[in-house]
mmCIF file of C-alpha atoms and ligand atoms in Angstrom:
data_model
loop_
_atom_site.group_PDB
_atom_site.id
_atom_site.type_symbol
_atom_site.label_atom_id
_atom_site.label_comp_id
_atom_site.label_asym_id
_atom_site.label_seq_id
_atom_site.Cartn_x
_atom_site.Cartn_y
_atom_site.Cartn_z
ATOM 1 C CA MET A 1 83.066 -55.794 138.318
ATOM 2 C CA LYS A 2 84.512 -55.483 141.822
ATOM 3 C CA ASN A 3 86.728 -52.454 142.433
ATOM 4 C CA ASN A 4 89.781 -54.518 143.160
ATOM 5 C CA PHE A 5 89.443 -56.738 140.075
ATOM 6 C CA ILE A 6 91.897 -54.540 138.155
ATOM 7 C CA SER A 7 95.302 -54.876 139.758
ATOM 8 C CA LEU A 8 96.797 -52.160 141.886
ATOM 9 C CA ARG A 9 99.748 -52.230 139.510
ATOM 10 C CA VAL A 10 97.529 -51.140 136.626
ATOM 11 C CA ARG A 11 95.435 -48.758 138.679
ATOM 12 C CA ASN A 12 98.669 -46.975 139.580
ATOM 13 C CA ILE A 13 99.503 -46.084 135.985
ATOM 14 C CA LYS A 14 97.843 -43.873 133.392
ATOM 15 C CA PRO A 15 97.353 -44.330 129.658
ATOM 16 C CA SER A 16 99.859 -42.529 127.418
ATOM 17 C CA PRO A 17 98.826 -38.830 127.451
ATOM 18 C CA THR A 18 100.278 -38.177 124.005
ATOM 19 C CA MET A 19 98.162 -40.948 122.547
ATOM 20 C CA ALA A 20 95.167 -39.535 124.458
ATOM 21 C CA VAL A 21 95.653 -36.090 122.851
ATOM 22 C CA THR A 22 96.004 -37.673 119.422
ATOM 23 C CA SER A 23 92.848 -39.709 119.812
ATOM 24 C CA LYS A 24 90.888 -36.734 121.194
ATOM 25 C CA ALA A 25 91.953 -34.670 118.162
ATOM 26 C CA ARG A 26 90.976 -37.556 115.858
ATOM 27 C CA GLU A 27 87.603 -37.857 117.562
ATOM 28 C CA LEU A 28 86.864 -34.117 117.237
ATOM 29 C CA LYS A 29 87.918 -34.226 113.593
ATOM 30 C CA ALA A 30 85.632 -37.192 112.928
ATOM 31 C CA LYS A 31 82.762 -35.116 114.352
ATOM 32 C CA GLY A 32 83.445 -32.501 111.717
ATOM 33 C CA ASN A 33 85.557 -30.049 113.755
ATOM 34 C CA ASP A 34 88.441 -28.304 112.024
ATOM 35 C CA ILE A 35 91.329 -29.624 114.113
ATOM 36 C CA ILE A 36 95.078 -29.455 113.537
ATOM 37 C CA GLY A 37 96.810 -32.281 115.397
ATOM 38 C CA LEU A 38 100.325 -31.411 116.552
ATOM 39 C CA GLY A 39 100.308 -34.006 119.294
ATOM 40 C CA ALA A 40 101.577 -37.134 117.606
ATOM 41 C CA GLY A 41 105.166 -38.280 117.913
ATOM 42 C CA GLU A 42 105.569 -39.598 114.423
ATOM 43 C CA PRO A 43 106.976 -38.342 111.133
ATOM 44 C CA ASP A 44 104.430 -37.498 108.458
ATOM 45 C CA PHE A 45 106.715 -39.033 105.777
ATOM 46 C CA ASP A 46 105.716 -42.329 104.252
ATOM 47 C CA THR A 47 107.898 -45.403 104.833
ATOM 48 C CA PRO A 48 110.433 -45.444 101.966
ATOM 49 C CA ASN A 49 109.463 -47.676 99.047
ATOM 50 C CA HIS A 50 112.494 -49.947 99.153
ATOM 51 C CA ILE A 51 111.560 -50.847 102.744
ATOM 52 C CA LYS A 52 107.955 -51.545 101.794
ATOM 53 C CA ARG A 53 109.142 -53.719 98.913
ATOM 54 C CA ALA A 54 111.325 -55.767 101.269
ATOM 55 C CA ALA A 55 108.253 -56.445 103.410
ATOM 56 C CA ILE A 56 106.188 -57.464 100.366
ATOM 57 C CA LYS A 57 108.982 -59.783 99.281
ATOM 58 C CA ALA A 58 109.111 -61.303 102.774
ATOM 59 C CA ILE A 59 105.403 -62.097 102.503
ATOM 60 C CA GLU A 60 105.798 -63.545 99.002
ATOM 61 C CA ASP A 61 108.758 -65.640 100.140
ATOM 62 C CA GLY A 62 106.659 -67.123 102.938
ATOM 63 C CA LYS A 63 108.607 -65.457 105.739
ATOM 64 C CA THR A 64 105.434 -65.336 107.730
ATOM 65 C CA LYS A 65 106.111 -67.803 110.530
ATOM 66 C CA TYR A 66 107.385 -67.545 114.097
ATOM 67 C CA THR A 67 110.994 -66.417 114.256
ATOM 68 C CA ALA A 68 113.610 -66.497 117.002
ATOM 69 C CA VAL A 69 112.046 -64.621 119.959
ATOM 70 C CA ASP A 70 114.378 -61.638 120.030
ATOM 71 C CA GLY A 71 115.074 -61.287 116.333
ATOM 72 C CA ILE A 72 116.172 -63.090 113.166
ATOM 73 C CA PRO A 73 119.969 -63.512 112.932
ATOM 74 C CA GLU A 74 120.178 -61.402 109.735
ATOM 75 C CA LEU A 75 118.535 -58.443 111.464
ATOM 76 C CA LYS A 76 120.723 -58.887 114.527
ATOM 77 C CA ASP A 77 123.767 -58.783 112.234
ATOM 78 C CA ALA A 78 122.510 -55.583 110.588
ATOM 79 C CA ILE A 79 122.043 -54.052 114.051
ATOM 80 C CA ILE A 80 125.533 -55.148 115.067
ATOM 81 C CA ASN A 81 126.878 -53.419 111.934
ATOM 82 C CA LYS A 82 124.874 -50.292 112.670
ATOM 83 C CA PHE A 83 126.184 -50.049 116.230
ATOM 84 C CA TYR A 84 129.731 -50.587 115.008
ATOM 85 C CA LYS A 85 129.540 -48.165 112.102
ATOM 86 C CA ASP A 86 127.582 -45.357 113.756
ATOM 87 C CA ASN A 87 128.552 -45.649 117.419
ATOM 88 C CA ASN A 88 131.824 -47.578 117.463
ATOM 89 C CA LEU A 89 130.172 -50.175 119.729
ATOM 90 C CA SER A 90 130.898 -53.889 119.221
ATOM 91 C CA TYR A 91 128.204 -56.362 120.152
ATOM 92 C CA SER A 92 127.676 -60.032 119.378
ATOM 93 C CA ARG A 93 124.312 -61.598 118.532
ATOM 94 C CA THR A 94 123.783 -62.587 122.160
ATOM 95 C CA GLU A 95 124.164 -58.933 123.143
ATOM 96 C CA VAL A 96 121.448 -57.668 120.810
ATOM 97 C CA SER A 97 117.681 -57.790 121.240
ATOM 98 C CA VAL A 98 114.904 -56.964 118.772
ATOM 99 C CA GLY A 99 111.460 -56.115 120.129
ATOM 100 C CA THR A 100 108.082 -54.743 119.151
ATOM 101 C CA GLY A 101 109.189 -51.109 119.076
ATOM 102 C CA GLY A 102 111.617 -49.269 121.290
ATOM 103 C CA LYS A 103 108.753 -49.305 123.770
ATOM 104 C CA GLN A 104 108.831 -53.069 124.280
ATOM 105 C CA ILE A 105 112.613 -53.041 124.562
ATOM 106 C CA LEU A 106 112.461 -50.454 127.371
ATOM 107 C CA PHE A 107 109.560 -52.260 129.010
ATOM 108 C CA ASN A 108 111.402 -55.596 128.933
ATOM 109 C CA ALA A 109 114.598 -54.065 130.324
ATOM 110 C CA LEU A 110 112.778 -52.534 133.278
ATOM 111 C CA GLN A 111 110.716 -55.668 133.952
ATOM 112 C CA ALA A 112 113.833 -57.789 133.734
ATOM 113 C CA THR A 113 115.815 -55.841 136.324
ATOM 114 C CA ILE A 114 113.661 -53.932 138.775
ATOM 115 C CA ASN A 115 112.741 -55.337 142.164
ATOM 116 C CA LYS A 116 110.101 -53.677 144.298
ATOM 117 C CA GLY A 117 111.441 -50.370 145.597
ATOM 118 C CA ASP A 118 114.366 -50.015 143.181
ATOM 119 C CA GLU A 119 114.785 -46.465 141.973
ATOM 120 C CA VAL A 120 115.096 -45.226 138.407
ATOM 121 C CA ILE A 121 116.372 -41.714 137.793
ATOM 122 C CA ILE A 122 114.392 -39.945 135.101
ATOM 123 C CA PRO A 123 115.380 -36.419 134.063
ATOM 124 C CA ALA A 124 112.278 -34.234 133.629
ATOM 125 C CA PRO A 125 110.839 -33.330 131.203
ATOM 126 C CA PHE A 126 110.745 -36.957 130.114
ATOM 127 C CA TRP A 127 109.128 -39.177 127.516
ATOM 128 C CA VAL A 128 105.688 -39.954 128.949
ATOM 129 C CA SER A 129 106.108 -43.722 129.188
ATOM 130 C CA TYR A 130 109.228 -43.950 131.373
ATOM 131 C CA PRO A 131 107.615 -43.330 134.790
ATOM 132 C CA ASP A 132 104.650 -45.606 134.160
ATOM 133 C CA MET A 133 106.881 -48.390 132.882
ATOM 134 C CA VAL A 134 108.942 -48.097 136.075
ATOM 135 C CA ILE A 135 105.794 -48.156 138.236
ATOM 136 C CA LEU A 136 104.490 -51.214 136.365
ATOM 137 C CA ALA A 137 107.735 -52.955 137.314
ATOM 138 C CA GLU A 138 107.122 -51.900 140.940
ATOM 139 C CA GLY A 139 110.057 -49.523 140.875
ATOM 140 C CA ILE A 140 110.115 -45.891 141.994
ATOM 141 C CA PRO A 141 110.690 -43.127 139.447
ATOM 142 C CA LYS A 142 113.014 -40.449 140.851
ATOM 143 C CA PHE A 143 112.836 -37.278 138.847
ATOM 144 C CA ILE A 144 115.582 -34.768 138.304
ATOM 145 C CA GLU A 145 113.990 -31.460 137.434
ATOM 146 C CA THR A 146 116.058 -29.796 134.706
ATOM 147 C CA LYS A 147 116.014 -26.124 133.793
ATOM 148 C CA VAL A 148 115.181 -24.404 130.544
ATOM 149 C CA GLU A 149 118.344 -22.271 131.000
ATOM 150 C CA ASN A 150 120.416 -25.477 130.848
ATOM 151 C CA ASP A 151 118.525 -26.586 127.782
ATOM 152 C CA PHE A 152 116.715 -29.177 129.945
ATOM 153 C CA LYS A 153 119.891 -31.202 130.492
ATOM 154 C CA ILE A 154 121.193 -32.805 133.679
ATOM 155 C CA SER A 155 124.634 -32.212 135.151
ATOM 156 C CA VAL A 156 126.868 -34.145 137.529
ATOM 157 C CA ASP A 157 125.791 -31.859 140.411
ATOM 158 C CA MET A 158 122.209 -32.933 139.913
ATOM 159 C CA LEU A 159 123.200 -36.609 139.812
ATOM 160 C CA VAL A 160 125.156 -36.301 143.060
ATOM 161 C CA LYS A 161 121.927 -35.353 144.801
ATOM 162 C CA ALA A 162 119.726 -37.922 143.040
ATOM 163 C CA ILE A 163 121.695 -41.185 143.243
ATOM 164 C CA THR A 164 120.984 -43.381 146.273
ATOM 165 C CA PRO A 165 121.993 -46.973 147.123
ATOM 166 C CA LYS A 166 118.631 -48.004 145.636
ATOM 167 C CA THR A 167 119.272 -46.427 142.226
ATOM 168 C CA LYS A 168 119.251 -49.138 139.604
ATOM 169 C CA TRP A 169 118.986 -47.216 136.370
ATOM 170 C CA ILE A 170 119.345 -43.749 135.018
ATOM 171 C CA ILE A 171 117.609 -42.904 131.777
ATOM 172 C CA ILE A 172 119.341 -40.667 129.254
ATOM 173 C CA ASN A 173 117.324 -39.652 126.206
ATOM 174 C CA SER A 174 119.153 -37.634 123.562
ATOM 175 C CA PRO A 175 117.855 -36.139 121.309
ATOM 176 C CA SER A 176 115.017 -35.726 123.756
ATOM 177 C CA ASN A 177 111.323 -36.179 123.517
ATOM 178 C CA PRO A 178 109.757 -33.675 124.407
ATOM 179 C CA THR A 179 112.429 -30.946 124.253
ATOM 180 C CA GLY A 180 114.589 -31.911 121.258
ATOM 181 C CA SER A 181 117.671 -31.168 123.397
ATOM 182 C CA CYS A 182 120.827 -33.109 122.594
ATOM 183 C CA TYR A 183 123.755 -33.941 124.869
ATOM 184 C CA THR A 184 127.151 -33.116 123.418
ATOM 185 C CA LYS A 185 130.018 -35.579 123.608
ATOM 186 C CA LYS A 186 131.613 -33.468 126.344
ATOM 187 C CA GLU A 187 128.441 -33.415 128.422
ATOM 188 C CA LEU A 188 128.073 -37.197 128.123
ATOM 189 C CA GLU A 189 131.732 -37.612 129.049
ATOM 190 C CA GLU A 190 131.232 -35.631 132.258
ATOM 191 C CA ILE A 191 128.088 -37.519 133.205
ATOM 192 C CA GLY A 192 129.533 -40.893 132.208
ATOM 193 C CA ASN A 193 132.786 -40.391 134.072
ATOM 194 C CA TYR A 194 130.786 -39.762 137.205
ATOM 195 C CA LEU A 195 128.377 -42.676 136.646
ATOM 196 C CA LYS A 196 131.164 -45.172 136.114
ATOM 197 C CA ASN A 197 132.012 -44.890 139.838
ATOM 198 C CA PHE A 198 128.819 -46.705 140.766
ATOM 199 C CA ARG A 199 129.166 -50.466 140.448
ATOM 200 C CA ASP A 200 125.464 -51.328 140.476
ATOM 201 C CA LEU A 201 124.049 -48.428 138.514
ATOM 202 C CA TYR A 202 122.963 -49.113 134.934
ATOM 203 C CA ILE A 203 122.295 -46.670 132.114
ATOM 204 C CA LEU A 204 119.333 -46.808 129.771
ATOM 205 C CA SER A 205 120.396 -44.776 126.802
ATOM 206 C CA ASP A 206 117.350 -44.096 124.652
ATOM 207 C CA ASP A 207 118.818 -43.031 121.318
ATOM 208 C CA ILE A 208 115.681 -43.471 119.231
ATOM 209 C CA TYR A 209 116.047 -39.958 117.690
ATOM 210 C CA GLU A 210 119.763 -40.416 116.931
ATOM 211 C CA LYS A 211 119.345 -39.880 113.199
ATOM 212 C CA ILE A 212 117.216 -36.751 113.488
ATOM 213 C CA THR A 213 119.649 -33.933 114.301
ATOM 214 C CA TYR A 214 120.355 -30.528 112.756
ATOM 215 C CA GLU A 215 123.070 -28.027 111.970
ATOM 216 C CA ASN A 216 125.896 -30.557 112.064
ATOM 217 C CA PHE A 217 125.156 -31.670 115.593
ATOM 218 C CA SER A 218 127.298 -34.734 116.105
ATOM 219 C CA PHE A 219 125.418 -37.464 117.967
ATOM 220 C CA SER A 220 127.266 -39.537 120.591
ATOM 221 C CA ALA A 221 126.145 -42.636 122.464
ATOM 222 C CA ILE A 222 127.210 -42.665 126.113
ATOM 223 C CA ALA A 223 128.656 -46.205 125.959
ATOM 224 C CA GLU A 224 130.929 -45.048 123.155
ATOM 225 C CA VAL A 225 132.037 -41.879 124.902
ATOM 226 C CA VAL A 226 132.856 -43.643 128.186
ATOM 227 C CA PRO A 227 133.766 -47.215 127.162
ATOM 228 C CA GLU A 228 133.922 -48.410 130.807
ATOM 229 C CA LEU A 229 130.147 -47.962 130.836
ATOM 230 C CA LYS A 230 129.443 -50.315 127.937
ATOM 231 C CA ALA A 231 128.973 -53.340 130.227
ATOM 232 C CA LYS A 232 126.392 -51.390 132.235
ATOM 233 C CA THR A 233 124.528 -49.664 129.439
ATOM 234 C CA LEU A 234 121.550 -50.700 127.374
ATOM 235 C CA THR A 235 121.744 -48.701 124.157
ATOM 236 C CA VAL A 236 118.207 -48.515 122.777
ATOM 237 C CA ASN A 237 117.271 -47.553 119.266
ATOM 238 C CA GLY A 238 114.724 -48.429 116.590
ATOM 239 C CA VAL A 239 113.443 -47.777 113.110
ATOM 240 C CA SER A 240 110.202 -45.991 114.076
ATOM 241 C CA LYS A 241 111.306 -42.375 113.903
ATOM 242 C CA ALA A 242 114.167 -42.040 111.418
ATOM 243 C CA TYR A 243 112.731 -44.510 108.913
ATOM 244 C CA SER A 244 109.108 -43.379 109.283
ATOM 245 C CA MET A 245 108.147 -46.871 110.439
ATOM 246 C CA THR A 246 106.138 -46.182 113.598
ATOM 247 C CA GLY A 247 103.447 -48.694 112.672
ATOM 248 C CA TRP A 248 105.866 -51.513 111.847
ATOM 249 C CA ARG A 249 106.875 -51.844 115.511
ATOM 250 C CA ILE A 250 110.562 -52.660 115.486
ATOM 251 C CA GLY A 251 112.957 -51.479 118.180
ATOM 252 C CA TYR A 252 116.283 -52.898 119.244
ATOM 253 C CA ALA A 253 119.055 -52.625 121.791
ATOM 254 C CA GLY A 254 122.630 -53.632 122.478
ATOM 255 C CA GLY A 255 123.711 -54.453 126.013
ATOM 256 C CA PRO A 256 125.146 -56.983 128.437
ATOM 257 C CA GLU A 257 124.347 -60.600 127.586
ATOM 258 C CA ASP A 258 122.644 -61.449 130.902
ATOM 259 C CA LEU A 259 120.256 -58.555 130.496
ATOM 260 C CA ILE A 260 119.537 -59.370 126.845
ATOM 261 C CA LYS A 261 118.797 -62.976 127.818
ATOM 262 C CA ALA A 262 116.436 -61.889 130.613
ATOM 263 C CA MET A 263 114.644 -59.532 128.228
ATOM 264 C CA ALA A 264 114.165 -62.377 125.728
ATOM 265 C CA LYS A 265 112.688 -64.522 128.490
ATOM 266 C CA ILE A 266 110.006 -61.874 129.146
ATOM 267 C CA GLN A 267 109.351 -61.443 125.441
ATOM 268 C CA SER A 268 109.022 -65.222 125.033
ATOM 269 C CA GLN A 269 106.203 -65.155 127.590
ATOM 270 C CA SER A 270 104.439 -62.125 126.168
ATOM 271 C CA THR A 271 104.546 -61.270 122.463
ATOM 272 C CA SER A 272 107.166 -63.770 121.232
ATOM 273 C CA ASN A 273 108.963 -62.452 118.157
ATOM 274 C CA PRO A 274 108.207 -59.042 116.645
ATOM 275 C CA THR A 275 106.294 -59.448 113.359
ATOM 276 C CA SER A 276 108.414 -61.458 110.947
ATOM 277 C CA ILE A 277 107.540 -59.200 108.000
ATOM 278 C CA SER A 278 108.504 -56.054 109.913
ATOM 279 C CA GLN A 279 111.819 -57.621 110.826
ATOM 280 C CA TYR A 280 112.662 -58.092 107.133
ATOM 281 C CA ALA A 281 111.589 -54.502 106.473
ATOM 282 C CA ALA A 282 113.847 -53.288 109.313
ATOM 283 C CA LEU A 283 116.676 -55.394 107.895
ATOM 284 C CA GLU A 284 116.315 -53.515 104.613
ATOM 285 C CA ALA A 285 116.118 -50.172 106.442
ATOM 286 C CA LEU A 286 119.349 -50.803 108.323
ATOM 287 C CA SER A 287 121.258 -52.395 105.442
ATOM 288 C CA SER A 288 120.492 -50.047 102.556
ATOM 289 C CA SER A 289 121.395 -46.456 101.751
ATOM 290 C CA ASN A 290 120.364 -43.824 104.267
ATOM 291 C CA ASP A 291 120.477 -40.955 101.787
ATOM 292 C CA PHE A 292 116.804 -40.111 102.232
ATOM 293 C CA LEU A 293 117.515 -39.238 105.877
ATOM 294 C CA ASN A 294 119.371 -36.081 104.789
ATOM 295 C CA ILE A 295 116.413 -35.041 102.697
ATOM 296 C CA ASN A 296 113.960 -35.692 105.551
ATOM 297 C CA ASN A 297 116.173 -33.851 108.032
ATOM 298 C CA SER A 298 116.461 -30.805 105.808
ATOM 299 C CA ILE A 299 112.658 -30.712 105.612
ATOM 300 C CA PHE A 300 112.420 -31.069 109.408
ATOM 301 C CA LEU A 301 114.991 -28.296 109.857
ATOM 302 C CA LYS A 302 113.002 -25.856 107.702
ATOM 303 C CA ARG A 303 109.902 -26.676 109.714
ATOM 304 C CA ARG A 304 111.742 -26.284 113.008
ATOM 305 C CA ASN A 305 112.982 -22.845 112.008
ATOM 306 C CA LEU A 306 109.565 -21.796 110.845
ATOM 307 C CA ILE A 307 107.727 -22.930 113.966
ATOM 308 C CA LEU A 308 110.368 -21.476 116.291
ATOM 309 C CA ASP A 309 110.193 -18.076 114.626
ATOM 310 C CA LYS A 310 106.423 -18.058 114.732
ATOM 311 C CA ILE A 311 106.083 -19.294 118.322
ATOM 312 C CA ASN A 312 108.769 -16.931 119.611
ATOM 313 C CA SER A 313 106.966 -14.027 117.963
ATOM 314 C CA ILE A 314 103.796 -14.712 119.981
ATOM 315 C CA LYS A 315 103.581 -12.596 123.119
ATOM 316 C CA GLY A 316 103.607 -14.848 126.173
ATOM 317 C CA LEU A 317 105.371 -17.803 124.534
ATOM 318 C CA LYS A 318 109.074 -18.496 124.261
ATOM 319 C CA CYS A 319 111.126 -21.441 123.210
ATOM 320 C CA ASN A 320 114.701 -22.776 123.090
ATOM 321 C CA ARG A 321 116.257 -23.817 119.780
ATOM 322 C CA PRO A 322 116.538 -27.630 119.879
ATOM 323 C CA GLN A 323 119.025 -29.517 117.716
ATOM 324 C CA GLY A 324 117.215 -32.805 117.361
ATOM 325 C CA ALA A 325 113.979 -34.815 117.137
ATOM 326 C CA PHE A 326 110.861 -33.094 115.743
ATOM 327 C CA TYR A 327 109.490 -31.366 118.810
ATOM 328 C CA ILE A 328 109.681 -27.956 120.385
ATOM 329 C CA PHE A 329 108.844 -27.365 124.039
ATOM 330 C CA PRO A 330 107.811 -23.729 124.488
ATOM 331 C CA SER A 331 107.074 -22.064 127.802
ATOM 332 C CA CYS A 332 103.564 -20.688 128.329
ATOM 333 C CA ASN A 333 104.488 -19.453 131.803
ATOM 334 C CA ASP A 334 103.722 -15.815 130.977
ATOM 335 C CA LEU A 335 100.142 -16.713 130.076
ATOM 336 C CA ILE A 336 99.371 -18.520 133.322
ATOM 337 C CA GLY A 337 96.848 -16.552 135.382
ATOM 338 C CA LEU A 338 95.260 -14.872 132.349
ATOM 339 C CA LYS A 339 91.570 -15.188 131.511
ATOM 340 C CA THR A 340 89.973 -16.713 128.408
ATOM 341 C CA PRO A 341 87.135 -14.885 126.572
ATOM 342 C CA SER A 342 84.712 -17.033 128.578
ATOM 343 C CA SER A 343 86.397 -15.862 131.804
ATOM 344 C CA LYS A 344 88.104 -19.118 132.605
ATOM 345 C CA ILE A 345 91.493 -18.650 134.264
ATOM 346 C CA ILE A 346 94.424 -20.474 132.664
ATOM 347 C CA LYS A 347 95.927 -22.110 135.745
ATOM 348 C CA ASN A 348 98.430 -24.471 134.134
ATOM 349 C CA SER A 349 99.652 -26.075 130.907
ATOM 350 C CA SER A 350 96.649 -28.446 130.770
ATOM 351 C CA ASP A 351 94.231 -25.480 130.874
ATOM 352 C CA PHE A 352 96.278 -23.758 128.188
ATOM 353 C CA CYS A 353 96.288 -26.798 125.895
ATOM 354 C CA GLU A 354 92.579 -27.366 126.451
ATOM 355 C CA TYR A 355 92.004 -23.718 125.533
ATOM 356 C CA LEU A 356 94.079 -24.096 122.353
ATOM 357 C CA LEU A 357 92.071 -27.162 121.365
ATOM 358 C CA GLU A 358 88.700 -25.540 122.014
ATOM 359 C CA GLU A 359 89.438 -21.990 120.865
ATOM 360 C CA ALA A 360 91.973 -22.578 118.084
ATOM 361 C CA GLY A 361 91.353 -26.199 117.118
ATOM 362 C CA VAL A 362 95.039 -27.008 117.667
ATOM 363 C CA ALA A 363 96.000 -30.147 119.575
ATOM 364 C CA VAL A 364 99.290 -29.967 121.502
ATOM 365 C CA VAL A 365 100.412 -31.798 124.637
ATOM 366 C CA PRO A 366 100.630 -30.093 128.058
ATOM 367 C CA GLY A 367 104.039 -30.060 129.729
ATOM 368 C CA ILE A 368 102.684 -31.757 132.818
ATOM 369 C CA ALA A 369 102.381 -34.982 130.774
ATOM 370 C CA PHE A 370 106.192 -34.831 130.495
ATOM 371 C CA GLY A 371 106.689 -33.866 134.131
ATOM 372 C CA MET A 372 107.139 -30.118 133.635
ATOM 373 C CA GLU A 373 104.427 -27.556 134.229
ATOM 374 C CA ASN A 374 103.903 -24.354 132.237
ATOM 375 C CA PHE A 375 105.407 -25.698 129.025
ATOM 376 C CA PHE A 376 103.787 -27.582 126.163
ATOM 377 C CA ARG A 377 105.012 -29.778 123.345
ATOM 378 C CA ILE A 378 104.468 -29.156 119.668
ATOM 379 C CA SER A 379 105.320 -31.891 117.206
ATOM 380 C CA TYR A 380 106.353 -30.266 113.930
ATOM 381 C CA ALA A 381 106.274 -33.482 111.913
ATOM 382 C CA THR A 382 103.725 -32.022 109.556
ATOM 383 C CA SER A 383 103.696 -29.726 106.510
ATOM 384 C CA GLU A 384 104.820 -26.078 106.607
ATOM 385 C CA LYS A 385 101.369 -25.032 105.459
ATOM 386 C CA ILE A 386 99.700 -26.781 108.395
ATOM 387 C CA LEU A 387 102.309 -25.414 110.812
ATOM 388 C CA MET A 388 101.732 -21.854 109.557
ATOM 389 C CA ASP A 389 97.987 -22.264 109.940
ATOM 390 C CA ALA A 390 98.430 -23.717 113.459
ATOM 391 C CA CYS A 391 100.709 -20.822 114.497
ATOM 392 C CA GLU A 392 98.237 -18.256 113.201
ATOM 393 C CA ARG A 393 95.498 -19.910 115.209
ATOM 394 C CA ILE A 394 97.650 -20.115 118.363
ATOM 395 C CA HIS A 395 98.570 -16.454 117.905
ATOM 396 C CA THR A 396 94.931 -15.377 117.617
ATOM 397 C CA ALA A 397 93.945 -17.489 120.627
ATOM 398 C CA CYS A 398 96.791 -16.106 122.779
ATOM 399 C CA LYS A 399 95.833 -12.509 121.871
ATOM 400 C CA LYS A 400 92.350 -13.166 123.287
ATOM 401 C CA LEU A 401 93.757 -13.940 126.761
ATOM 402 C CA ASN A 402 93.893 -11.095 129.213
HETATM 403 N N1 PLP B 501 111.618 -43.484 123.267
HETATM 404 C C1 PLP B 501 111.190 -42.250 122.997
HETATM 405 C C2 PLP B 501 111.913 -41.107 123.597
HETATM 406 C C3 PLP B 501 110.080 -42.034 122.168
HETATM 407 O O1 PLP B 501 109.673 -40.792 121.909
HETATM 408 C C4 PLP B 501 109.408 -43.162 121.632
HETATM 409 C C5 PLP B 501 108.194 -42.990 120.816
HETATM 410 O O2 PLP B 501 107.485 -42.029 120.895
HETATM 411 C C6 PLP B 501 109.898 -44.434 121.935
HETATM 412 C C7 PLP B 501 111.002 -44.564 122.742
HETATM 413 C C8 PLP B 501 109.242 -45.682 121.414
HETATM 414 O O3 PLP B 501 109.270 -45.809 120.076
HETATM 415 P P1 PLP B 501 108.656 -47.050 119.327
HETATM 416 O O4 PLP B 501 107.617 -46.512 118.417
HETATM 417 O O5 PLP B 501 109.811 -47.672 118.593
HETATM 418 O O6 PLP B 501 108.102 -47.983 120.336
#
């Protein structure tokens, strides 16, 4: 195959590093190694039974054919209700899109709007896919480096420096992957009141972890907090995380009609509708009782507390206390420059994570994958027993560095 057969567009992007860690851990496990995988961004809970039953019923009822490209009307109505009930946002069916995961929704939105050279502001650390999705659309990711002292959140001052006439979008992700940080209503108000001054700047609000928050944190969506922004905001959400439905591939968004229409056009020329059966399952998820979410969140909270205590007790590691999602993002800065038992110097977060995998059999994701060196991400969506074991192993491995 000639070198230039694969497009420049594709050669310019990289595969998802979180998926790469997960598959490396899986591969090592399959070879018989004792590996604990804390790399994956998915809950370990099973999809609730009532949702599974709705999917089985959809199959039995013959709901197995093509559907409207960007979602069946019943699901769109359930999404409209969700946005109204949870976020005080009113959308009509033509302002709602259903796609194959939050990922496709974000991908479609960027493809639908970015011209070559348009800039997208991405606060770092960021979810791994944002920059590559922007590059695939021939846009330019512009990173705002946040600080651990500010809980990895951006401020108006930072935006003042980052916005240019070429800025098309800014991405806000709260609760955040990888840090678990959450923007308060006041913080969103400040940011939103500044952003509303820019006529041609749109906001991608990735709220996929909305339902996973702790200690009475009250989630706000930016389009709700600053209503003037609603016409310029795509509010993205999905069933993957809160409903333990990562494999079902249903994400959705509410936003301006022109954008939603353009996104549907792309979807009509790529995947067409998301799986019909999954759409009926998502309809059940959004229309029935959410009581199990409280139970899941209390389990996540116990795990978060446990892993934070353990990680913060390890010399050389320290971590903020996040209020959402199921990740922590500890600093390994104090271990950089130290030597492993085989005399290899830990130069950065990738070296550290490689060391943890080889020495401790624990798979975590280096901060550089999220655009921030000398940190790493732990997903605590696994049992307390496994987390305890992982922390013990990390502790022993860190003690061997000198
Ligand atoms: N946005 C963020 C911040 C995520 O972490 C993820 C999944 O990891 C997604 C979007 C995409 O989720 P989905 O599985 O619905 O495509």
